[in-house]
PDB file of C-alpha atoms in Angstrom:
ATOM      1  CA  MET A   5     -34.623-149.642 187.213  1.00 46.00           C
ATOM      2  CA  ALA A   6     -33.012-146.348 188.039  1.00 48.00           C
ATOM      3  CA  PRO A   7     -31.943-144.415 184.827  1.00 45.00           C
ATOM      4  CA  PRO A   8     -28.118-143.823 184.254  1.00 49.00           C
ATOM      5  CA  LEU A   9     -26.436-141.075 186.151  1.00 57.00           C
ATOM      6  CA  GLY A  10     -26.120-137.685 184.609  1.00 87.00           C
ATOM      7  CA  ASP A  11     -29.181-136.745 183.302  1.00 96.00           C
ATOM      8  CA  ILE A  12     -29.978-134.349 186.147  1.00 97.00           C
ATOM      9  CA  ALA A  13     -26.486-132.439 186.867  1.00 97.00           C
ATOM     10  CA  HIS A  14     -26.873-130.927 190.152  1.00 97.00           C
ATOM     11  CA  LEU A  15     -29.202-128.964 192.617  1.00 97.00           C
ATOM     12  CA  GLY A  16     -29.907-125.546 190.954  1.00 97.00           C
ATOM     13  CA  HIS A  17     -31.523-123.079 193.251  1.00 98.00           C
ATOM     14  CA  VAL A  18     -34.665-123.039 195.745  1.00 98.00           C
ATOM     15  CA  GLU A  19     -37.367-120.417 196.306  1.00 98.00           C
ATOM     16  CA  LEU A  20     -38.183-119.915 199.916  1.00 98.00           C
ATOM     17  CA  LEU A  21     -41.118-118.370 201.527  1.00 98.00           C
ATOM     18  CA  THR A  22     -40.980-115.775 204.331  1.00 98.00           C
ATOM     19  CA  PRO A  23     -43.609-113.554 206.278  1.00 98.00           C
ATOM     20  CA  ASP A  24     -40.926-111.012 206.755  1.00 98.00           C
ATOM     21  CA  LEU A  25     -39.162-110.463 203.301  1.00 98.00           C
ATOM     22  CA  ASP A  26     -36.800-107.545 204.518  1.00 98.00           C
ATOM     23  CA  ALA A  27     -35.506-108.984 207.425  1.00 98.00           C
ATOM     24  CA  SER A  28     -34.970-112.505 205.414  1.00 98.00           C
ATOM     25  CA  VAL A  29     -33.017-110.608 203.011  1.00 98.00           C
ATOM     26  CA  ARG A  30     -30.951-108.801 205.601  1.00 98.00           C
ATOM     27  CA  PHE A  31     -29.939-112.331 206.902  1.00 98.00           C
ATOM     28  CA  PHE A  32     -28.989-113.819 203.592  1.00 98.00           C
ATOM     29  CA  THR A  33     -27.043-110.598 202.403  1.00 98.00           C
ATOM     30  CA  ASP A  34     -25.542-109.387 205.749  1.00 98.00           C
ATOM     31  CA  TYR A  35     -25.167-112.642 207.849  1.00 98.00           C
ATOM     32  CA  LEU A  36     -24.623-115.440 205.151  1.00 98.00           C
ATOM     33  CA  GLY A  37     -22.991-112.926 202.507  1.00 98.00           C
ATOM     34  CA  LEU A  38     -25.086-113.764 199.700  1.00 98.00           C
ATOM     35  CA  THR A  39     -25.534-110.990 196.528  1.00 98.00           C
ATOM     36  CA  GLU A  40     -28.780-109.626 195.679  1.00 98.00           C
ATOM     37  CA  ASN A  41     -29.275-110.106 191.705  1.00 98.00           C
ATOM     38  CA  GLY A  42     -32.551-108.441 190.986  1.00 97.00           C
ATOM     39  CA  ARG A  43     -36.153-108.173 192.345  1.00 98.00           C
ATOM     40  CA  SER A  44     -39.677-108.961 190.612  1.00 97.00           C
ATOM     41  CA  GLY A  45     -42.933-108.283 192.540  1.00 96.00           C
ATOM     42  CA  ASP A  46     -42.511-109.999 195.895  1.00 97.00           C
ATOM     43  CA  SER A  47     -39.506-111.860 194.906  1.00 98.00           C
ATOM     44  CA  VAL A  48     -35.883-111.010 195.681  1.00 98.00           C
ATOM     45  CA  TYR A  49     -33.101-113.156 193.958  1.00 98.00           C
ATOM     46  CA  LEU A  50     -29.873-113.769 195.832  1.00 98.00           C
ATOM     47  CA  ARG A  51     -26.736-115.669 194.906  1.00 98.00           C
ATOM     48  CA  THR A  52     -23.649-117.403 196.565  1.00 98.00           C
ATOM     49  CA  TRP A  53     -20.314-116.037 195.275  1.00 98.00           C
ATOM     50  CA  ASP A  54     -19.130-119.490 193.705  1.00 97.00           C
ATOM     51  CA  ASP A  55     -22.382-120.018 191.724  1.00 98.00           C
ATOM     52  CA  TYR A  56     -22.237-119.748 187.997  1.00 98.00           C
ATOM     53  CA  GLU A  57     -26.178-119.187 187.619  1.00 98.00           C
ATOM     54  CA  HIS A  58     -28.448-116.322 187.872  1.00 98.00           C
ATOM     55  CA  HIS A  59     -29.483-117.037 191.494  1.00 98.00           C
ATOM     56  CA  SER A  60     -28.931-119.636 194.144  1.00 98.00           C
ATOM     57  CA  VAL A  61     -31.960-118.566 196.309  1.00 98.00           C
ATOM     58  CA  THR A  62     -35.387-116.675 195.749  1.00 98.00           C
ATOM     59  CA  LEU A  63     -36.975-115.179 198.535  1.00 98.00           C
ATOM     60  CA  THR A  64     -40.685-114.434 198.022  1.00 98.00           C
ATOM     61  CA  ALA A  65     -42.955-112.663 200.506  1.00 98.00           C
ATOM     62  CA  HIS A  66     -45.815-114.995 201.682  1.00 98.00           C
ATOM     63  CA  ALA A  67     -47.922-115.719 205.022  1.00 98.00           C
ATOM     64  CA  THR A  68     -45.883-118.272 206.139  1.00 97.00           C
ATOM     65  CA  SER A  69     -42.446-119.597 205.934  1.00 97.00           C
ATOM     66  CA  GLY A  70     -41.527-122.820 203.798  1.00 97.00           C
ATOM     67  CA  ILE A  71     -40.320-123.969 200.580  1.00 98.00           C
ATOM     68  CA  ARG A  72     -42.082-123.367 197.309  1.00 98.00           C
ATOM     69  CA  ARG A  73     -39.806-124.659 194.582  1.00 98.00           C
ATOM     70  CA  THR A  74     -36.483-126.650 194.288  1.00 98.00           C
ATOM     71  CA  ALA A  75     -35.003-126.391 190.852  1.00 98.00           C
ATOM     72  CA  LEU A  76     -32.748-129.371 189.453  1.00 98.00           C
ATOM     73  CA  ARG A  77     -30.565-128.325 186.232  1.00 98.00           C
ATOM     74  CA  ALA A  78     -30.345-131.196 183.652  1.00 98.00           C
ATOM     75  CA  SER A  79     -27.181-132.049 181.919  1.00 97.00           C
ATOM     76  CA  SER A  80     -28.366-131.235 178.343  1.00 97.00           C
ATOM     77  CA  GLU A  81     -31.585-130.366 176.747  1.00 97.00           C
ATOM     78  CA  GLU A  82     -32.065-134.273 175.667  1.00 97.00           C
ATOM     79  CA  ALA A  83     -31.349-135.011 179.207  1.00 97.00           C
ATOM     80  CA  LEU A  84     -34.367-132.587 180.383  1.00 98.00           C
ATOM     81  CA  HIS A  85     -36.804-133.959 177.755  1.00 97.00           C
ATOM     82  CA  ARG A  86     -35.905-137.624 178.999  1.00 97.00           C
ATOM     83  CA  ARG A  87     -36.643-136.723 182.525  1.00 98.00           C
ATOM     84  CA  VAL A  88     -39.824-135.021 181.682  1.00 98.00           C
ATOM     85  CA  LYS A  89     -40.887-138.114 179.773  1.00 97.00           C
ATOM     86  CA  GLU A  90     -40.185-140.374 182.713  1.00 97.00           C
ATOM     87  CA  THR A  91     -42.077-138.038 185.225  1.00 97.00           C
ATOM     88  CA  GLU A  92     -45.139-138.229 182.897  1.00 97.00           C
ATOM     89  CA  ASN A  93     -44.610-142.109 182.629  1.00 97.00           C
ATOM     90  CA  ALA A  94     -44.489-142.195 186.313  1.00 96.00           C
ATOM     91  CA  GLY A  95     -47.643-140.809 186.587  1.00 96.00           C
ATOM     92  CA  ARG A  96     -46.484-137.147 187.817  1.00 96.00           C
ATOM     93  CA  PRO A  97     -47.043-134.962 184.869  1.00 95.00           C
ATOM     94  CA  GLY A  98     -46.305-131.247 185.090  1.00 97.00           C
ATOM     95  CA  ARG A  99     -46.371-128.005 183.308  1.00 98.00           C
ATOM     96  CA  TRP A 100     -43.782-125.846 181.633  1.00 98.00           C
ATOM     97  CA  VAL A 101     -43.080-122.289 182.843  1.00 98.00           C
ATOM     98  CA  GLU A 102     -40.746-119.322 182.206  1.00 97.00           C
ATOM     99  CA  ASP A 103     -41.010-117.389 185.446  1.00 96.00           C
ATOM    100  CA  GLU A 104     -37.564-117.110 186.738  1.00 97.00           C
ATOM    101  CA  PRO A 105     -34.762-114.452 185.418  1.00 97.00           C
ATOM    102  CA  GLY A 106     -31.831-116.147 183.771  1.00 97.00           C
ATOM    103  CA  ILE A 107     -33.310-119.557 183.510  1.00 97.00           C
ATOM    104  CA  GLY A 108     -35.015-121.167 180.701  1.00 95.00           C
ATOM    105  CA  PRO A 109     -38.112-123.077 180.480  1.00 98.00           C
ATOM    106  CA  LEU A 110     -38.581-125.065 183.311  1.00 98.00           C
ATOM    107  CA  TYR A 111     -40.878-128.048 183.829  1.00 98.00           C
ATOM    108  CA  VAL A 112     -42.688-128.146 187.048  1.00 98.00           C
ATOM    109  CA  THR A 113     -43.861-131.251 188.649  1.00 98.00           C
ATOM    110  CA  THR A 114     -44.038-132.570 192.279  1.00 98.00           C
ATOM    111  CA  ASP A 115     -42.648-135.376 194.524  1.00 98.00           C
ATOM    112  CA  PRO A 116     -45.261-138.005 195.902  1.00 98.00           C
ATOM    113  CA  ASP A 117     -45.345-135.822 199.236  1.00 98.00           C
ATOM    114  CA  GLY A 118     -46.082-132.629 197.122  1.00 97.00           C
ATOM    115  CA  HIS A 119     -42.797-130.662 196.939  1.00 98.00           C
ATOM    116  CA  GLU A 120     -42.505-128.648 193.998  1.00 98.00           C
ATOM    117  CA  LEU A 121     -39.430-129.824 191.633  1.00 98.00           C
ATOM    118  CA  ALA A 122     -38.410-127.935 188.484  1.00 98.00           C
ATOM    119  CA  LEU A 123     -36.233-129.374 185.980  1.00 98.00           C
ATOM    120  CA  TYR A 124     -34.503-127.198 183.475  1.00 98.00           C
ATOM    121  CA  TRP A 125     -31.480-126.960 181.193  1.00 98.00           C
ATOM    122  CA  GLU A 126     -31.182-123.219 179.741  1.00 98.00           C
ATOM    123  CA  SER A 127     -29.038-121.069 182.113  1.00 98.00           C
ATOM    124  CA  GLU A 128     -27.665-117.731 181.678  1.00 96.00           C
ATOM    125  CA  TRP A 129     -24.067-117.656 183.237  1.00 97.00           C
ATOM    126  CA  TYR A 130     -23.503-114.973 185.582  1.00 97.00           C
ATOM    127  CA  GLN A 131     -21.375-112.032 184.518  1.00 97.00           C
ATOM    128  CA  ALA A 132     -19.833-109.999 187.688  1.00 97.00           C
ATOM    129  CA  PRO A 133     -20.455-106.098 187.535  1.00 97.00           C
ATOM    130  CA  ASP A 134     -16.919-104.501 187.957  1.00 97.00           C
ATOM    131  CA  GLU A 135     -17.559-103.857 191.738  1.00 96.00           C
ATOM    132  CA  LEU A 136     -17.938-107.695 192.182  1.00 97.00           C
ATOM    133  CA  LYS A 137     -15.150-108.672 189.599  1.00 97.00           C
ATOM    134  CA  PRO A 138     -13.077-111.418 191.093  1.00 97.00           C
ATOM    135  CA  GLY A 139      -9.321-111.742 190.828  1.00 96.00           C
ATOM    136  CA  LEU A 140      -9.046-115.072 189.311  1.00 96.00           C
ATOM    137  CA  LYS A 141     -11.089-115.532 185.982  1.00 95.00           C
ATOM    138  CA  ASN A 142     -12.123-119.178 186.978  1.00 96.00           C
ATOM    139  CA  GLN A 143     -14.255-117.496 189.726  1.00 96.00           C
ATOM    140  CA  PRO A 144     -17.830-116.017 188.812  1.00 97.00           C
ATOM    141  CA  GLN A 145     -17.716-113.251 191.547  1.00 97.00           C
ATOM    142  CA  ALA A 146     -15.471-111.946 194.083  1.00 98.00           C
ATOM    143  CA  LYS A 147     -15.559-113.480 197.749  1.00 96.00           C
ATOM    144  CA  PRO A 148     -17.880-111.463 199.857  1.00 96.00           C
ATOM    145  CA  GLY A 149     -15.820-109.376 202.702  1.00 94.00           C
ATOM    146  CA  HIS A 150     -18.632-109.537 205.248  1.00 96.00           C
ATOM    147  CA  GLY A 151     -20.699-112.162 206.935  1.00 97.00           C
ATOM    148  CA  VAL A 152     -19.857-115.914 206.844  1.00 98.00           C
ATOM    149  CA  GLY A 153     -19.298-116.079 202.874  1.00 97.00           C
ATOM    150  CA  VAL A 154     -21.084-119.167 202.117  1.00 97.00           C
ATOM    151  CA  ARG A 155     -19.740-120.770 198.843  1.00 96.00           C
ATOM    152  CA  ARG A 156     -22.649-122.301 197.177  1.00 96.00           C
ATOM    153  CA  LEU A 157     -26.098-123.854 197.832  1.00 98.00           C
ATOM    154  CA  ASP A 158     -25.377-127.527 199.085  1.00 96.00           C
ATOM    155  CA  HIS A 159     -28.497-129.374 199.658  1.00 97.00           C
ATOM    156  CA  VAL A 160     -32.187-129.478 200.416  1.00 98.00           C
ATOM    157  CA  ASN A 161     -33.792-131.439 203.345  1.00 98.00           C
ATOM    158  CA  PHE A 162     -37.533-132.238 202.810  1.00 98.00           C
ATOM    159  CA  LEU A 163     -39.845-133.286 205.473  1.00 98.00           C
ATOM    160  CA  ALA A 164     -42.398-135.866 204.210  1.00 98.00           C
ATOM    161  CA  ALA A 165     -45.059-138.261 205.643  1.00 97.00           C
ATOM    162  CA  ASP A 166     -43.635-141.238 203.835  1.00 97.00           C
ATOM    163  CA  VAL A 167     -39.918-141.236 202.900  1.00 98.00           C
ATOM    164  CA  GLU A 168     -39.771-144.438 200.900  1.00 98.00           C
ATOM    165  CA  PRO A 169     -41.966-143.422 197.694  1.00 98.00           C
ATOM    166  CA  ASN A 170     -40.367-139.916 197.647  1.00 98.00           C
ATOM    167  CA  GLY A 171     -36.817-141.523 197.690  1.00 98.00           C
ATOM    168  CA  ALA A 172     -38.025-144.097 195.062  1.00 98.00           C
ATOM    169  CA  PHE A 173     -39.217-141.367 192.788  1.00 98.00           C
ATOM    170  CA  VAL A 174     -35.807-139.400 192.878  1.00 98.00           C
ATOM    171  CA  HIS A 175     -34.070-142.342 192.554  1.00 97.00           C
ATOM    172  CA  GLU A 176     -36.149-144.432 189.767  1.00 97.00           C
ATOM    173  CA  VAL A 177     -37.324-141.413 187.905  1.00 97.00           C
ATOM    174  CA  LEU A 178     -34.918-138.519 188.376  1.00 97.00           C
ATOM    175  CA  GLY A 179     -31.704-140.484 188.584  1.00 96.00           C
ATOM    176  CA  ALA A 180     -30.298-139.952 191.998  1.00 97.00           C
ATOM    177  CA  ARG A 181     -28.366-142.430 193.849  1.00 96.00           C
ATOM    178  CA  PRO A 182     -29.302-143.296 197.481  1.00 97.00           C
ATOM    179  CA  THR A 183     -26.269-143.073 199.623  1.00 96.00           C
ATOM    180  CA  GLU A 184     -27.499-143.436 203.225  1.00 97.00           C
ATOM    181  CA  GLN A 185     -30.473-143.957 205.088  1.00 97.00           C
ATOM    182  CA  ILE A 186     -32.082-144.631 208.375  1.00 97.00           C
ATOM    183  CA  ARG A 187     -34.134-147.687 209.045  1.00 97.00           C
ATOM    184  CA  LEU A 188     -36.347-148.122 211.943  1.00 96.00           C
ATOM    185  CA  ASP A 189     -36.793-151.382 214.022  1.00 96.00           C
ATOM    186  CA  SER A 190     -40.068-151.469 212.357  1.00 96.00           C
ATOM    187  CA  GLY A 191     -38.785-151.584 208.963  1.00 96.00           C
ATOM    188  CA  ARG A 192     -39.819-148.256 207.890  1.00 96.00           C
ATOM    189  CA  ILE A 193     -37.300-146.035 206.129  1.00 97.00           C
ATOM    190  CA  ALA A 194     -37.314-142.783 208.378  1.00 97.00           C
ATOM    191  CA  ALA A 195     -34.560-140.720 206.208  1.00 97.00           C
ATOM    192  CA  GLN A 196     -32.635-141.074 203.309  1.00 98.00           C
ATOM    193  CA  TRP A 197     -30.025-139.129 201.576  1.00 98.00           C
ATOM    194  CA  LEU A 198     -29.561-139.074 197.638  1.00 97.00           C
ATOM    195  CA  THR A 199     -27.122-137.509 195.254  1.00 96.00           C
ATOM    196  CA  PHE A 200     -27.211-136.603 191.685  1.00 96.00           C
ATOM    197  CA  SER A 201     -23.226-136.216 191.304  1.00 92.00           C
ATOM    198  CA  SER A 202     -20.108-137.472 193.071  1.00 91.00           C
ATOM    199  CA  LYS A 203     -21.273-135.039 196.130  1.00 92.00           C
ATOM    200  CA  SER A 204     -22.349-137.445 198.886  1.00 92.00           C
ATOM    201  CA  TYR A 205     -25.827-135.847 198.799  1.00 95.00           C
ATOM    202  CA  ASP A 206     -27.988-133.142 197.198  1.00 97.00           C
ATOM    203  CA  ILE A 207     -31.530-134.162 198.439  1.00 98.00           C
ATOM    204  CA  VAL A 208     -32.678-135.543 201.707  1.00 98.00           C
ATOM    205  CA  TYR A 209     -36.259-136.779 202.782  1.00 98.00           C
ATOM    206  CA  THR A 210     -36.709-137.041 206.717  1.00 97.00           C
ATOM    207  CA  GLU A 211     -40.002-138.270 208.114  1.00 97.00           C
ATOM    208  CA  ASP A 212     -42.439-135.832 209.428  1.00 96.00           C
ATOM    209  CA  TRP A 213     -44.051-136.664 212.458  1.00 90.00           C
ATOM    210  CA  THR A 214     -46.820-134.444 212.020  1.00 93.00           C
ATOM    211  CA  GLY A 215     -48.104-136.585 209.031  1.00 93.00           C
ATOM    212  CA  SER A 216     -48.171-133.256 207.130  1.00 94.00           C
ATOM    213  CA  ASN A 217     -47.274-133.116 203.394  1.00 96.00           C
ATOM    214  CA  GLY A 218     -44.634-130.854 201.394  1.00 96.00           C
ATOM    215  CA  ARG A 219     -42.805-129.129 204.409  1.00 97.00           C
ATOM    216  CA  LEU A 220     -39.133-128.134 204.675  1.00 97.00           C
ATOM    217  CA  HIS A 221     -36.619-129.293 207.167  1.00 97.00           C
ATOM    218  CA  HIS A 222     -33.860-127.276 206.128  1.00 97.00           C
ATOM    219  CA  ILE A 223     -31.591-125.846 203.279  1.00 98.00           C
ATOM    220  CA  ALA A 224     -27.938-125.983 203.564  1.00 98.00           C
ATOM    221  CA  PHE A 225     -24.775-123.732 202.358  1.00 98.00           C
ATOM    222  CA  ALA A 226     -21.471-125.181 201.967  1.00 96.00           C
ATOM    223  CA  THR A 227     -18.686-123.103 203.438  1.00 96.00           C
ATOM    224  CA  ASP A 228     -14.901-123.484 202.462  1.00 93.00           C
ATOM    225  CA  THR A 229     -13.616-124.869 206.039  1.00 94.00           C
ATOM    226  CA  ARG A 230     -14.622-126.135 209.133  1.00 94.00           C
ATOM    227  CA  GLU A 231     -13.364-122.820 210.775  1.00 96.00           C
ATOM    228  CA  ASP A 232     -16.134-120.927 208.727  1.00 97.00           C
ATOM    229  CA  ILE A 233     -18.585-122.981 210.689  1.00 97.00           C
ATOM    230  CA  LEU A 234     -17.011-121.763 213.887  1.00 97.00           C
ATOM    231  CA  ARG A 235     -16.950-118.045 212.690  1.00 97.00           C
ATOM    232  CA  ALA A 236     -20.548-118.348 211.747  1.00 98.00           C
ATOM    233  CA  ALA A 237     -21.436-119.292 215.280  1.00 98.00           C
ATOM    234  CA  ASP A 238     -19.605-116.168 216.613  1.00 98.00           C
ATOM    235  CA  LEU A 239     -21.272-114.117 214.177  1.00 98.00           C
ATOM    236  CA  ALA A 240     -24.661-115.711 214.841  1.00 98.00           C
ATOM    237  CA  LEU A 241     -23.852-114.729 218.551  1.00 97.00           C
ATOM    238  CA  ASP A 242     -22.828-111.135 217.796  1.00 97.00           C
ATOM    239  CA  THR A 243     -25.713-110.325 215.620  1.00 97.00           C
ATOM    240  CA  GLY A 244     -28.685-111.995 217.300  1.00 97.00           C
ATOM    241  CA  VAL A 245     -29.156-114.889 214.921  1.00 98.00           C
ATOM    242  CA  PHE A 246     -30.784-117.879 216.523  1.00 98.00           C
ATOM    243  CA  ILE A 247     -28.508-121.043 216.846  1.00 97.00           C
ATOM    244  CA  GLU A 248     -30.581-124.067 217.240  1.00 96.00           C
ATOM    245  CA  THR A 249     -27.547-126.665 217.637  1.00 95.00           C
ATOM    246  CA  GLY A 250     -23.971-127.238 216.921  1.00 91.00           C
ATOM    247  CA  PRO A 251     -21.519-126.477 215.858  1.00 95.00           C
ATOM    248  CA  HIS A 252     -20.951-130.463 215.647  1.00 95.00           C
ATOM    249  CA  LYS A 253     -20.326-133.375 213.458  1.00 94.00           C
ATOM    250  CA  HIS A 254     -23.156-135.434 211.977  1.00 93.00           C
ATOM    251  CA  ALA A 255     -22.542-139.252 212.245  1.00 92.00           C
ATOM    252  CA  ILE A 256     -24.492-139.822 208.597  1.00 93.00           C
ATOM    253  CA  GLN A 257     -22.502-138.416 206.000  1.00 93.00           C
ATOM    254  CA  GLN A 258     -19.826-136.794 208.595  1.00 92.00           C
ATOM    255  CA  THR A 259     -20.809-133.101 207.692  1.00 93.00           C
ATOM    256  CA  PHE A 260     -19.638-130.577 209.884  1.00 95.00           C
ATOM    257  CA  PHE A 261     -22.624-128.258 210.778  1.00 96.00           C
ATOM    258  CA  LEU A 262     -24.414-125.489 212.532  1.00 97.00           C
ATOM    259  CA  TYR A 263     -28.170-124.953 212.427  1.00 97.00           C
ATOM    260  CA  VAL A 264     -29.580-121.540 212.603  1.00 98.00           C
ATOM    261  CA  TYR A 265     -32.862-119.835 211.833  1.00 98.00           C
ATOM    262  CA  GLU A 266     -33.454-116.981 209.572  1.00 98.00           C
ATOM    263  CA  PRO A 267     -36.061-114.357 210.562  1.00 98.00           C
ATOM    264  CA  GLY A 268     -38.805-115.510 208.241  1.00 98.00           C
ATOM    265  CA  GLY A 269     -38.837-119.080 210.303  1.00 97.00           C
ATOM    266  CA  ASN A 270     -36.884-121.140 207.632  1.00 98.00           C
ATOM    267  CA  ARG A 271     -34.005-123.509 209.228  1.00 98.00           C
ATOM    268  CA  VAL A 272     -30.596-122.968 207.797  1.00 98.00           C
ATOM    269  CA  GLU A 273     -27.751-125.346 207.849  1.00 98.00           C
ATOM    270  CA  LEU A 274     -24.200-124.249 207.570  1.00 98.00           C
ATOM    271  CA  CYS A 275     -22.062-127.110 206.712  1.00 96.00           C
ATOM    272  CA  ASN A 276     -18.736-128.378 205.407  1.00 92.00           C
ATOM    273  CA  PRO A 277     -18.802-131.596 203.741  1.00 73.00           C
ATOM    274  CA  LEU A 278     -16.571-130.459 200.769  1.00 67.00           C
ATOM    275  CA  THR A 279     -13.970-133.009 201.241  1.00 67.00           C
ATOM    276  CA  ARG A 280     -16.300-136.192 201.371  1.00 82.00           C
ATOM    277  CA  LEU A 281     -17.323-137.419 197.617  1.00 89.00           C
ATOM    278  CA  VAL A 282     -18.944-140.423 196.399  1.00 91.00           C
ATOM    279  CA  LEU A 283     -16.409-141.580 193.727  1.00 91.00           C
ATOM    280  CA  ALA A 284     -17.297-145.540 193.581  1.00 92.00           C
ATOM    281  CA  PRO A 285     -19.650-146.203 190.708  1.00 90.00           C
ATOM    282  CA  ASP A 286     -20.853-149.276 192.861  1.00 91.00           C
ATOM    283  CA  TRP A 287     -21.201-147.199 196.217  1.00 92.00           C
ATOM    284  CA  PRO A 288     -23.264-149.352 198.652  1.00 95.00           C
ATOM    285  CA  LEU A 289     -26.319-147.784 200.231  1.00 96.00           C
ATOM    286  CA  ILE A 290     -25.412-147.677 203.927  1.00 96.00           C
ATOM    287  CA  THR A 291     -28.201-147.844 206.310  1.00 97.00           C
ATOM    288  CA  TRP A 292     -28.131-147.000 210.068  1.00 96.00           C
ATOM    289  CA  SER A 293     -30.311-148.780 212.291  1.00 96.00           C
ATOM    290  CA  GLU A 294     -32.557-147.080 215.004  1.00 94.00           C
ATOM    291  CA  GLU A 295     -30.254-148.091 217.847  1.00 93.00           C
ATOM    292  CA  GLU A 296     -27.310-146.822 216.186  1.00 93.00           C
ATOM    293  CA  ARG A 297     -28.964-143.401 215.852  1.00 91.00           C
ATOM    294  CA  LYS A 298     -30.042-142.995 219.408  1.00 89.00           C
ATOM    295  CA  LYS A 299     -26.307-142.423 219.884  1.00 89.00           C
ATOM    296  CA  GLY A 300     -26.716-139.169 218.693  1.00 88.00           C
ATOM    297  CA  GLN A 301     -24.199-137.146 216.348  1.00 90.00           C
ATOM    298  CA  ALA A 302     -20.694-138.120 215.745  1.00 90.00           C
ATOM    299  CA  TRP A 303     -19.158-136.942 218.945  1.00 90.00           C
ATOM    300  CA  GLY A 304     -22.242-137.600 221.118  1.00 84.00           C
ATOM    301  CA  LEU A 305     -24.283-134.349 220.794  1.00 87.00           C
ATOM    302  CA  LYS A 306     -27.849-135.562 221.346  1.00 82.00           C
ATOM    303  CA  THR A 307     -30.633-134.907 219.194  1.00 73.00           C
ATOM    304  CA  ILE A 308     -32.906-131.955 219.411  1.00 66.00           C
ATOM    305  CA  GLU A 309     -35.449-133.013 221.793  1.00 47.00           C
ATOM    306  CA  SER A 310     -38.453-132.555 219.506  1.00 40.00           C
ATOM    307  CA  PHE A 311     -37.321-135.322 217.534  1.00 39.00           C
ATOM    308  CA  HIS A 312     -36.810-137.681 220.343  1.00 34.00           C
ATOM    309  CA  THR A 313     -40.467-136.606 221.542  1.00 32.00           C
ATOM    310  CA  HIS A 314     -42.261-137.410 218.186  1.00 34.00           C
ATOM    311  CA  GLY A 315     -40.232-140.595 217.483  1.00 37.00           C
ATOM    312  CA  THR A 316     -38.436-139.371 214.333  1.00 37.00           C
ATOM    313  CA  PRO A 317     -34.545-140.050 214.297  1.00 37.00           C
ATOM    314  CA  PRO A 318     -31.945-137.177 214.248  1.00 38.00           C
ATOM    315  CA  VAL A 319     -31.140-136.188 210.828  1.00 43.00           C
ATOM    316  CA  GLY A 320     -27.412-136.231 210.045  1.00 43.00           C
TER     317      GLY A 320
END
């Protein structure tokens, strides 16, 4: 039986790997509008303007692109230790580390596919310097006057060799609710969307056609409006950012989206899901069939060819 909702409050932050740290930092600060909030060794800490915590994204120099860590904030210290106990009972023991600025002890474990997940409670609330102080006291930082100006980190989409056990771990051990999924004609679950709160999703698992483990499909940032997505596409065109697909609307979760790539090789989604919330305590899991997903996105945009070629349904 899944634990009650609430022990994990929300998606906190992610650490991305990049073989071109300087170019990746420029993408996140100049194009997306994040603010640099410190450096340590080969890592740079960046934050979205409406994040109350120290950082939203860590960029770390590495030989390849990918995701190293996804951090989830617990709703209390007691909730943190309950989830730690449950991960150990589930046969996924981890380790305690204190290796991030502004964040207290993190319990680092992995999902069945090998993605590193860190659970924590202690968090230093961000205090903006004078040049970034907002006009409204209920806002942590002034809105950026450049770039897309993304509001917050919205979700992480993992690739997994087998979706179902990963979704089950996040649901049954960490307490997320699955809200939508794709079931193939064979009966296999090819993708699943899960949430820790009233947002319609925080974590997604998508089948990896290569059979590999621990890979990333994308991270996503939320914007204030759909128009921001259109502006992001124009800015990408003006600044040479590669657009993979969109702007368009997903059928699953109905998110208005744009997929781009940052220079280090990580896919980034810009999305506007802000008005769609899961408020019903008895929200039913919505299942999409293989035939339904062949129709493409909400307004008929076909899926990226590589997904069709290798038999994986479209994401979103």
